[in-house]
Amino acid sequence: MAIELKNVSKSFGGVHALSDVSLSFGGGKIYGLLGPNGAGKTTLLNIITNRLYADSGEVLIDGEAAPGRDRALGKVYMMAEQNLFPDSMKVKGALKITADFIPSFDLELAMELAQKFGLPMGKKVKALSTGYSSILRLVLALSAGTPYVIFDEPVLGLDAQHRDMFYRLLMEHCGGGGQTVILSTHLIQEAAPLIEHAVIIKGGRILRDASAEELTGAAHTVTGPAGLVDGYIAGRQVLNTTAIGGLKTACVEGEPDARVPAGLEVSAMGLQDYFISLMNEEDAK
Amino acid sequence: MNFLPIFKYRLKDDLKAVGVFLIVTLLCMVLVIYGIMIMVSEINGRVISNFSIALTVFSFVLGIVTVREDLRLGIQNGVSRGTSLAACFTANVVASLAAALGVTLVEWLSVATQNTTNAALVSFYAMIYGEDASLAGQLRSFLLSFVWSGSAVFVGSFLSLMYWRLSKLWRWVVSLGMGAALILLLNAAMIVGGLMDKVLAFFRWLGEAPVNLCICLVGVAVVFAVFDWLLTRKAPITAATA
Amino acid sequence: MAGFDESRPIFLQLAEMLEDGIISGAFPEEGQIPSITEYSAALKINPATALKGINLLVEDGLVYKKRGVGMFVSTGAKEKLLHKRRENFYVNLARPTAQEARALGLSLEELQKMMERGYKDGDRA
């Protein structure tokens, strides 16, 4: 029971948006799809939901080829970056029509959440501000109840309070293991604690696909006098180094040594730091 | 089955439009006929004002404005493009049926009051095959109006989808190309011996019986429905860009 | 609510938070503790992480699960924790402090005086 992508490629006018991407999302986990802007995150999600067709490769949902199939596509609800409601539709109408389409949609919950966020029910969807447009779409996705829920840049235009509310609600309503969640974002710091499994994408290629723990546990930073640090990192896979005066910091792949030489400080790496190091390493290539 | 939600939404929306259309039609009829009565009370003859054409334009526009919207709404809610397109078309055809029924009634009303108003509307059917006030005649008139407007739905959607899929350059090429092709074809018909006769023979065949015209229109609808599907099959469905 | 420290695994920090709660009496013995979902939502952390943190306490016998009801603090959990924390206090704080004092050339008496001062300052803090 999973969304599977097999060797999916897509290009737009000769530019490779996705190159030979193979991934699997399932098991009621919360996935983070992380990458800088323009990495191909939205293209990937649009292909899963059949808004776009891949140039080559397969998309399977619970083992069934998804493109063009109602049953497979109906299992996925995506909070897209864009609004696909008719121009004349009002917020209330958008909630109601979603209930028409999706049997598992919890209209009562959606109404309650809309009220919590202060969504103006009588306003036209098209006339909503960026923030409220995001809120409407995330209220719909939080209430969808489908086996797979995708959030594409969910907190775009949201203020701090509403972002906080969203993360809580996400854990409360989609974190129970009954739904597989894909959270696509470039705001890694905020999303990191929520994510169980991270997929890191850049330039249309998957750089890492592993549990968040594995990724952050797979690297550490050492700080200390340059000479000591150089000695420590010799023969290790180094992601990047920075130096200020005689003080040097290195991000190193793998577990730290059981015995760290005195004078060196070792700390675990957050997902965001890992991500930044990885991006720097890629840019340097 | 994910057919129903879009069908229901579309039909509801369409029927509102049909309502407005029929009210306008009725008002037009009253204005045209009574306007003439007041201004030229001596007039002896019939006003040839054809609401069947308005009906066809109405369905054509329905076809244009609804198809992208429904594909978007469908994909947003996990409905495949094939199902969305089918639901949109079905709803539009049903709406055309309702509109055709309304127009036929208006036309019948004008014919029924012909003696007092001394003016009447002429339907497609009457224009081509002659007036037939009998119930059977009215039914045939209704059927023809329906087939005519119903097929316009698919042509309208074709235009919308074509402009959606094509780049700016290709839009120009197709638009100019269609005009050019029409002119060339006409000229070819004039020049090439026998071709003109065949074209005329075809039109005569259409005029012989309503059923011939109906078959031709259903053929047009089927051909354009296929084109519509081909344009939709791999279309990227994204938001309308301002 | 609580901000997590990036340099240490979140599940460890959550386990410490829970332990602190038991020691302070916020979670009395035989009282129920919040569910995984509640923790996950309140702290905005992945449920798997929350589970892992709580499981640390379950393994230590500080918390036990009642099927279909929830999780409860074991009897004697507070005593156990205090014992463990005191052990840790010696290893992590007292011994290094003494070693640092020796390195700085402080005598045992001087160290004791400093500790007394610090202990009393605690009243005013």
PDB file of C-alpha atoms in Angstrom, chain B residues 196-207 216:
ATOM      1  CA  MET B 196     -19.091  21.866 -56.475  1.00  0.00           C
ATOM      2  CA  ASP B 197     -21.815  19.499 -57.590  1.00  0.00           C
ATOM      3  CA  LYS B 198     -20.897  17.072 -54.878  1.00  0.00           C
ATOM      4  CA  VAL B 199     -20.979  19.804 -52.242  1.00  0.00           C
ATOM      5  CA  LEU B 200     -24.351  20.972 -53.494  1.00  0.00           C
ATOM      6  CA  ALA B 201     -25.600  17.399 -53.615  1.00  0.00           C
ATOM      7  CA  PHE B 202     -24.544  16.982 -49.997  1.00  0.00           C
ATOM      8  CA  PHE B 203     -26.437  20.095 -48.970  1.00  0.00           C
ATOM      9  CA  ARG B 204     -29.477  18.908 -50.896  1.00  0.00           C
ATOM     10  CA  TRP B 205     -29.267  15.587 -49.081  1.00  0.00           C
ATOM     11  CA  LEU B 206     -29.182  17.454 -45.778  1.00  0.00           C
ATOM     12  CA  GLY B 207     -32.259  19.392 -46.795  1.00  0.00           C
ATOM     13  CA  CYS B 216     -24.634  14.834 -39.955  1.00  0.00           C
TER      14      CYS B 216
END
